[in-house]
Short mmCIF file of C-alpha atoms in Angstrom, two decimals:
data_model
loop_
_atom_site.label_atom_id
_atom_site.label_comp_id
_atom_site.label_asym_id
_atom_site.label_seq_id
_atom_site.Cartn_x
_atom_site.Cartn_y
_atom_site.Cartn_z
CA UNK P 21 134.77 131.44 43.24
CA UNK P 22 137.21 128.20 43.44
CA UNK P 23 137.90 128.91 47.24
CA UNK P 24 133.77 128.85 47.54
CA UNK P 25 133.83 126.14 45.41
CA UNK P 26 136.07 124.11 47.41
CA UNK P 27 134.34 124.53 50.32
CA UNK P 28 131.02 123.32 48.90
CA UNK P 29 132.69 120.57 48.00
CA UNK P 30 134.44 119.51 51.29
CA UNK P 31 131.08 120.20 52.74
CA UNK P 32 129.63 117.77 50.45
CA UNK P 33 131.78 115.14 51.18
CA UNK P 34 131.70 115.60 54.79
CA UNK P 35 127.59 115.32 54.36
CA UNK P 36 127.65 112.16 52.31
CA UNK P 37 130.40 110.43 54.50
CA UNK P 38 127.61 111.11 57.43
CA UNK P 39 125.32 109.40 55.19
CA UNK P 40 126.89 106.25 54.50
CA UNK P 41 128.51 105.90 57.84
CA UNK P 42 125.45 106.50 59.17
CA UNK P 43 123.02 104.12 56.65
CA UNK P 44 125.49 101.66 57.31
CA UNK P 45 125.30 101.63 60.99
CA UNK P 46 121.57 101.14 60.67
CA UNK P 47 122.50 98.28 58.38
CA UNK P 48 125.17 96.47 60.81
CA UNK P 49 122.73 96.47 63.87
CA UNK P 50 120.50 94.60 62.16
CA UNK P 51 119.00 90.89 63.87
CA UNK P 52 116.88 88.99 62.48
CA UNK P 53 113.35 88.97 64.55
CA UNK P 54 112.42 85.30 63.70
CA UNK P 55 115.93 84.35 65.73
CA UNK P 56 115.43 86.90 68.27
CA UNK P 57 111.73 85.25 69.16
CA UNK P 58 113.11 82.11 69.43
CA UNK P 59 112.80 80.15 72.46
CA UNK P 60 116.26 80.88 73.79
CA UNK P 61 116.83 84.53 72.59
CA UNK P 62 113.77 85.69 73.04
CA UNK P 63 114.69 86.31 76.90
CA UNK P 64 117.19 88.60 76.06
CA UNK P 65 114.08 91.06 75.36
CA UNK P 66 111.83 92.53 77.63
CA UNK P 67 108.25 90.77 77.02
CA UNK P 68 106.61 94.34 75.58
CA UNK P 69 109.49 94.18 72.88
CA UNK P 70 108.73 90.51 72.22
CA UNK P 71 104.91 91.08 71.77
CA UNK P 72 105.54 94.43 69.53
CA UNK P 73 108.05 92.44 67.45
CA UNK P 74 105.53 89.66 66.66
CA UNK P 75 102.89 92.10 65.83
CA UNK P 76 105.47 93.83 62.99
CA UNK P 77 105.76 90.26 61.59
CA UNK P 78 102.38 89.98 61.25
CA UNK P 79 101.68 93.21 60.22
CA UNK P 80 104.28 92.73 57.30
CA UNK P 81 102.95 89.40 56.35
CA UNK P 82 99.51 91.11 55.53
CA UNK P 83 101.13 93.52 53.80
CA UNK P 84 102.47 91.22 51.22
CA UNK P 85 99.83 88.76 51.33
CA UNK P 86 96.98 90.87 51.31
CA UNK P 87 98.12 94.57 49.78
CA UNK P 88 100.41 93.43 47.37
CA UNK P 89 102.99 95.01 48.93
CA UNK P 90 107.05 93.39 48.19
CA UNK P 91 107.59 90.48 49.19
CA UNK P 92 111.29 90.54 50.51
CA UNK P 93 113.37 91.02 53.84
CA UNK P 94 112.44 94.33 54.65
CA UNK P 95 111.02 94.77 57.98
CA UNK P 96 111.83 91.07 58.54
CA UNK P 97 115.01 92.25 60.94
CA UNK P 98 115.01 94.67 64.09
CA UNK P 99 117.99 97.04 64.96
CA UNK P 100 118.05 99.24 67.85
CA UNK P 101 119.86 102.30 67.15
CA UNK P 102 120.27 103.46 70.94
CA UNK P 103 118.41 107.21 70.21
CA UNK P 104 114.87 107.96 69.72
CA UNK P 105 114.87 108.93 66.36
CA UNK P 106 116.84 107.57 63.29
CA UNK P 107 117.24 110.86 61.57
CA UNK P 108 116.88 114.43 61.69
CA UNK P 109 115.65 116.16 58.97
CA UNK P 110 116.71 120.21 58.40
CA UNK P 111 113.66 121.66 56.14
CA UNK P 112 114.25 125.44 55.10
CA UNK P 113 112.59 128.33 53.22
CA UNK P 114 112.96 132.14 52.49
CA UNK P 115 111.39 134.18 55.20
CA UNK P 116 109.45 136.00 52.39
CA UNK P 117 108.54 133.01 50.29
CA UNK P 118 107.03 129.61 50.49
CA UNK P 119 109.21 127.78 47.86
CA UNK P 120 111.87 125.33 49.79
CA UNK P 121 114.99 124.98 49.85
CA UNK P 122 116.16 121.91 47.80
CA UNK P 123 119.20 119.39 47.65
CA UNK P 124 119.63 116.83 45.37
CA UNK P 125 120.71 113.28 46.36
CA UNK P 126 122.01 109.91 44.03
CA UNK P 127 119.75 107.62 42.82
CA UNK P 128 116.75 109.72 44.95
CA UNK P 129 116.36 112.72 43.26
CA UNK P 130 115.87 116.43 44.49
CA UNK P 131 114.02 116.74 48.00
CA UNK P 132 112.96 119.66 50.26
CA UNK P 133 115.12 118.15 52.99
CA UNK P 134 118.27 117.40 54.67
CA UNK P 135 118.56 114.22 56.82
CA UNK P 136 121.41 113.76 59.14
CA UNK P 137 121.82 110.88 61.42
CA UNK P 138 123.60 112.92 64.29
CA UNK P 139 120.71 115.84 65.81
CA UNK P 140 124.01 118.02 66.71
CA UNK P 141 125.05 118.20 63.18
CA UNK P 142 121.46 118.73 61.88
CA UNK P 143 121.01 121.83 64.16
CA UNK P 144 124.90 123.13 63.19
CA UNK P 145 123.48 123.22 59.51
CA UNK P 146 120.04 124.46 60.32
CA UNK P 147 121.97 127.54 62.09
CA UNK P 148 123.99 128.06 59.50
CA UNK P 149 120.85 128.42 57.06
CA UNK P 150 118.97 130.62 59.87
CA UNK P 151 122.01 132.83 59.40
CA UNK P 152 121.40 132.94 55.66
CA UNK P 153 118.14 134.40 56.00
CA UNK P 154 115.88 131.45 55.89
CA UNK P 155 113.10 130.08 57.93
CA UNK P 156 114.45 126.54 59.36
CA UNK P 157 113.30 123.21 61.02
CA UNK P 158 114.90 120.26 62.27
CA UNK P 159 112.84 117.56 63.60
CA UNK P 160 113.44 113.99 64.40
CA UNK P 161 112.16 111.16 62.33
CA UNK P 162 111.38 108.00 63.51
CA UNK P 163 111.18 106.31 60.15
CA UNK P 164 115.09 105.40 57.96
CA UNK P 165 114.19 103.90 54.24
CA UNK P 166 116.87 103.07 51.76
CA UNK P 167 113.66 102.69 49.32
CA UNK P 168 114.35 99.08 48.62
CA UNK P 169 118.02 98.97 47.84
CA UNK P 170 118.65 97.18 51.00
CA UNK P 171 116.12 95.21 53.73
CA UNK P 172 115.02 97.97 55.76
CA UNK P 173 114.65 97.04 59.48
CA UNK P 174 111.79 97.69 62.42
CA UNK P 175 113.55 100.61 64.48
CA UNK P 176 113.49 101.11 67.97
CA UNK P 177 112.32 104.46 66.90
CA UNK P 178 109.07 103.41 65.84
CA UNK P 179 108.47 99.90 67.46
CA UNK P 180 106.10 100.94 70.42
CA UNK P 181 103.50 103.27 67.80
CA UNK P 182 100.44 102.70 68.44
CA UNK P 183 99.19 99.52 66.74
CA UNK P 184 97.91 101.14 63.74
CA UNK P 185 100.29 103.58 63.51
CA UNK P 186 102.90 101.04 63.62
CA UNK P 187 101.11 99.36 60.75
CA UNK P 188 100.77 102.54 58.64
CA UNK P 189 104.73 103.01 58.94
CA UNK P 190 105.22 100.01 57.36
CA UNK P 191 102.81 99.69 54.82
CA UNK P 192 103.55 103.46 53.88
CA UNK P 193 107.52 102.44 53.68
CA UNK P 194 106.85 99.22 51.62
CA UNK P 195 104.53 101.51 49.05
CA UNK P 196 108.18 103.74 48.33
CA UNK P 197 109.60 100.10 47.35
CA UNK P 198 106.53 99.46 44.74
CA UNK P 199 107.26 102.88 42.71
CA UNK P 200 109.46 106.09 43.53
CA UNK P 201 109.91 108.59 41.36
CA UNK P 202 112.50 111.32 40.98
CA UNK P 203 112.13 114.91 41.59
CA UNK P 204 107.96 114.34 42.72
CA UNK P 205 107.70 114.28 46.45
CA UNK P 206 104.30 114.91 46.18
CA UNK P 207 103.46 111.96 43.92
CA UNK P 208 105.46 109.96 45.51
CA UNK P 209 104.29 110.65 49.20
CA UNK P 210 100.89 110.77 48.58
CA UNK P 211 100.88 107.38 46.56
CA UNK P 212 102.28 106.00 49.69
CA UNK P 213 99.72 107.56 51.99
CA UNK P 214 96.77 106.35 49.94
CA UNK P 215 98.47 102.96 49.81
CA UNK P 216 98.82 103.37 53.89
CA UNK P 217 95.20 104.48 54.85
CA UNK P 218 93.97 101.78 52.84
CA UNK P 219 96.44 99.45 53.90
CA UNK P 220 95.21 100.32 57.57
CA UNK P 221 91.09 99.83 56.86
CA UNK P 222 92.01 96.61 55.65
CA UNK P 223 94.11 95.34 58.14
CA UNK P 224 91.87 96.53 61.05
CA UNK P 225 88.84 95.16 59.29
CA UNK P 226 90.03 91.50 58.75
CA UNK P 227 90.58 91.65 62.31
CA UNK P 228 86.83 92.56 63.63
CA UNK P 229 88.47 95.42 65.41
CA UNK P 230 85.47 98.39 64.47
CA UNK P 231 86.29 100.73 67.36
CA UNK P 232 89.94 101.39 66.48
CA UNK P 233 89.01 101.44 62.84
CA UNK P 234 86.43 104.47 63.52
CA UNK P 235 89.22 106.24 65.83
CA UNK P 236 91.96 105.67 62.94
CA UNK P 237 89.23 107.17 60.22
CA UNK P 238 88.52 110.13 63.00
CA UNK P 239 92.05 111.13 63.28
CA UNK P 240 92.32 111.13 59.09
CA UNK P 241 89.45 113.18 59.07
CA UNK P 242 90.82 116.11 61.81
CA UNK P 243 94.44 115.71 59.88
CA UNK P 244 92.34 116.60 56.47
CA UNK P 245 90.72 119.40 58.39
CA UNK P 246 94.23 120.79 59.61
CA UNK P 247 95.81 120.16 56.34
CA UNK P 248 92.96 122.53 54.76
CA UNK P 249 93.24 124.86 57.19
CA UNK P 250 97.24 125.29 56.94
CA UNK P 251 96.83 125.34 52.83
CA UNK P 252 94.66 128.47 54.03
CA UNK P 253 97.12 130.06 56.03
CA UNK P 254 99.61 129.02 53.01
CA UNK P 255 97.37 131.18 50.47
CA UNK P 256 97.14 134.06 53.05
CA UNK P 257 101.35 134.19 53.07
CA UNK P 258 101.48 133.92 49.52
CA UNK P 259 99.14 136.97 49.11
CA UNK P 260 101.48 138.53 51.75
CA UNK P 261 104.56 138.14 50.17
CA UNK P 262 103.07 138.65 46.38
CA UNK P 263 102.06 142.38 47.91
CA UNK P 264 103.81 145.45 46.83
CA UNK P 265 104.36 146.21 50.70
CA UNK P 266 107.76 146.46 51.83
CA UNK P 267 109.79 143.88 53.01
CA UNK P 268 110.00 145.20 56.63
CA UNK P 269 105.35 145.57 56.38
CA UNK P 270 105.46 141.45 54.67
CA UNK P 271 107.54 140.71 57.73
CA UNK P 272 105.58 142.52 60.01
CA UNK P 273 102.08 141.31 58.38
CA UNK P 274 103.54 137.27 58.42
CA UNK P 275 104.88 137.91 62.42
CA UNK P 276 101.11 139.09 63.21
CA UNK P 277 99.76 135.89 61.14
CA UNK P 278 101.93 133.29 63.11
CA UNK P 279 100.92 134.78 66.29
CA UNK P 280 97.15 134.79 65.91
CA UNK P 281 97.17 131.25 64.45
CA UNK P 282 96.60 129.15 67.81
CA UNK P 283 93.60 131.32 68.86
CA UNK P 284 92.28 130.87 64.98
CA UNK P 285 92.80 127.40 65.57
CA UNK P 286 90.84 126.97 68.32
CA UNK P 287 88.33 129.55 67.41
CA UNK P 288 88.19 127.49 63.67
CA UNK P 289 89.08 124.16 63.91
CA UNK P 290 88.13 122.86 67.74
CA UNK P 291 84.15 123.69 67.26
CA UNK P 292 83.65 121.26 64.24
CA UNK P 293 85.77 119.06 66.03
CA UNK P 294 83.54 119.07 69.16
CA UNK P 295 80.43 119.04 67.61
CA UNK P 296 81.07 115.85 65.56
CA UNK P 297 81.87 114.74 69.00
CA UNK P 298 85.37 114.37 68.44
CA UNK P 299 87.36 115.73 71.66
CA UNK P 300 90.85 114.27 70.84
CA UNK P 301 91.73 116.65 68.77
CA UNK P 302 90.70 119.75 70.51
CA UNK P 303 92.87 120.58 73.67
CA UNK P 304 95.61 118.23 72.22
CA UNK P 305 99.25 120.17 71.64
CA UNK P 306 98.47 121.65 67.99
CA UNK P 307 98.02 124.77 69.85
CA UNK P 308 101.77 125.06 70.97
CA UNK P 309 102.88 123.57 67.90
CA UNK P 310 100.72 126.28 65.67
CA UNK P 311 102.77 128.65 68.14
CA UNK P 312 106.08 127.87 66.50
CA UNK P 313 105.18 127.40 62.93
CA UNK P 314 107.04 129.30 60.18
CA UNK P 315 108.05 128.98 56.42
CA UNK P 316 109.79 125.98 56.64
CA UNK P 317 106.42 124.19 58.74
CA UNK P 318 104.65 125.08 55.65
CA UNK P 319 106.44 124.13 52.42
CA UNK P 320 105.29 120.74 52.23
CA UNK P 321 102.11 120.83 53.57
CA UNK P 322 100.41 119.02 50.97
CA UNK P 323 102.80 116.79 49.97
CA UNK P 324 101.62 113.82 52.17
CA UNK P 325 97.86 114.61 51.27
CA UNK P 326 97.32 116.84 48.38
CA UNK P 327 97.16 113.88 45.87
CA UNK P 328 95.45 111.42 47.90
CA UNK P 329 92.02 112.01 46.67
CA UNK P 330 93.29 111.42 43.18
CA UNK P 331 95.05 108.31 44.23
CA UNK P 332 91.69 107.12 45.96
CA UNK P 333 89.70 107.27 42.75
CA UNK P 334 91.83 105.48 40.96
CA UNK P 335 91.68 102.86 43.40
CA UNK P 336 88.46 102.83 43.22
CA UNK P 337 88.31 102.74 39.02
CA UNK P 338 90.66 99.89 39.46
CA UNK P 339 87.86 98.08 41.51
CA UNK P 340 89.54 98.34 44.69
CA UNK P 341 91.91 95.45 43.47
CA UNK P 342 95.62 97.20 44.38
CA UNK P 343 97.60 95.16 42.30
CA UNK P 344 95.59 96.73 39.49
CA UNK P 345 95.67 100.20 41.11
CA UNK P 346 99.41 99.54 40.86
CA UNK P 347 99.51 98.65 37.65
CA UNK P 348 97.49 101.95 36.67
CA UNK P 349 99.93 104.08 39.11
CA UNK P 350 102.95 103.00 36.92
CA UNK P 351 100.86 104.18 33.78
CA UNK P 352 101.06 107.46 36.03
CA UNK P 353 104.69 107.13 36.05
CA UNK P 354 105.49 106.67 32.01
CA UNK P 355 103.81 110.30 31.82
CA UNK P 356 105.55 113.63 31.61
CA UNK P 357 105.46 115.78 34.80
CA UNK P 358 102.70 118.49 33.47
CA UNK P 359 100.75 115.28 31.75
CA UNK P 360 100.88 113.64 34.98
CA UNK P 361 99.46 116.48 37.38
CA UNK P 362 96.81 117.19 34.83
CA UNK P 363 95.30 112.96 34.92
CA UNK P 364 95.48 113.41 38.73
CA UNK P 365 93.88 116.82 38.78
CA UNK P 366 91.35 114.84 36.34
CA UNK P 367 90.78 111.61 38.71
CA UNK P 368 90.25 114.20 42.00
CA UNK P 369 87.64 116.41 40.55
CA UNK P 370 86.10 113.65 38.23
CA UNK P 371 86.32 116.18 35.40
CA UNK P 372 88.43 114.97 31.88
CA UNK P 373 91.80 116.42 32.16
CA UNK P 374 92.73 119.50 29.69
CA UNK P 375 94.27 118.91 26.56
CA UNK P 376 98.53 119.10 26.72
CA UNK P 377 99.27 122.33 25.44
CA UNK P 378 100.53 122.45 21.92
CA UNK P 379 103.53 124.05 20.21
CA UNK P 380 101.73 127.07 19.02
CA UNK P 381 100.01 127.46 22.27
CA UNK P 382 100.42 131.08 23.80
#
């Protein structure tokens, strides 16, 4: 036991060392965007980079002026990390269970991922988890946030995003600075997604870009359809894992279900999108992505979207005023976790929240 504890301690030290140095490297590479765009300094940038940095500042101004998001130095600087992703996240789940493995961090609380600034380190950790019997997914992430502890920069990893996607990312990350609840990823991410979606809608409307707004709404519909589809897959897997079958039989049924996903997607989702006149979602890379799915991909399928309808209902009840909405969300944060979840379910369904169980309830 003492040896195991020492190994775990050394592993933790190594992990947090790379996290500290990796985060510091991002911050050290920051350069003021205003200074970069000064006539003399701007010559070292390509015309495309200059234009994208100007756009990022227009989006940043809109975020604080029109969306009530923090007016601080976040996204007022730029950092070129010299790599395609800011971090690589490791996500894992048991092979016969959809409960994610979690890791806990100072300040941020517990989360269903382990982030690395080095891809090889992330993949080594993923390989160790796979050897221990987990389904694992290692994926690059473009954004990196300190949740407002430091002034986060615009990064080269997402600077070339489509304009609506760039705005969405900045709005989403700034929303985390409005509030962040330890140990409640679904609440945090769904809140930030609700702000992101509303923000992009308002930004595009303010510019009179109706066609882009229509494309954005279409993409949102496809994402909701895909999310519902994957929730159905989750339910089927939970039924398999909870059955009385042997583990060998469960693994065989699981493999059969995953093998069928690409053809099932083409049969169930593509016709719906095409009937709606939305060919963009039809023969995309979704089929290839679905062919590689495992439990780790499904553990967080609802995290970013499950509670968005509740937050949308709360925004409408706040008179579509984002500052008033933020006040109401703060009231939800003050509730105990179970009470908070019941309040959100009530908002999403339009039905009164059931009373909290009393001390004598069975």
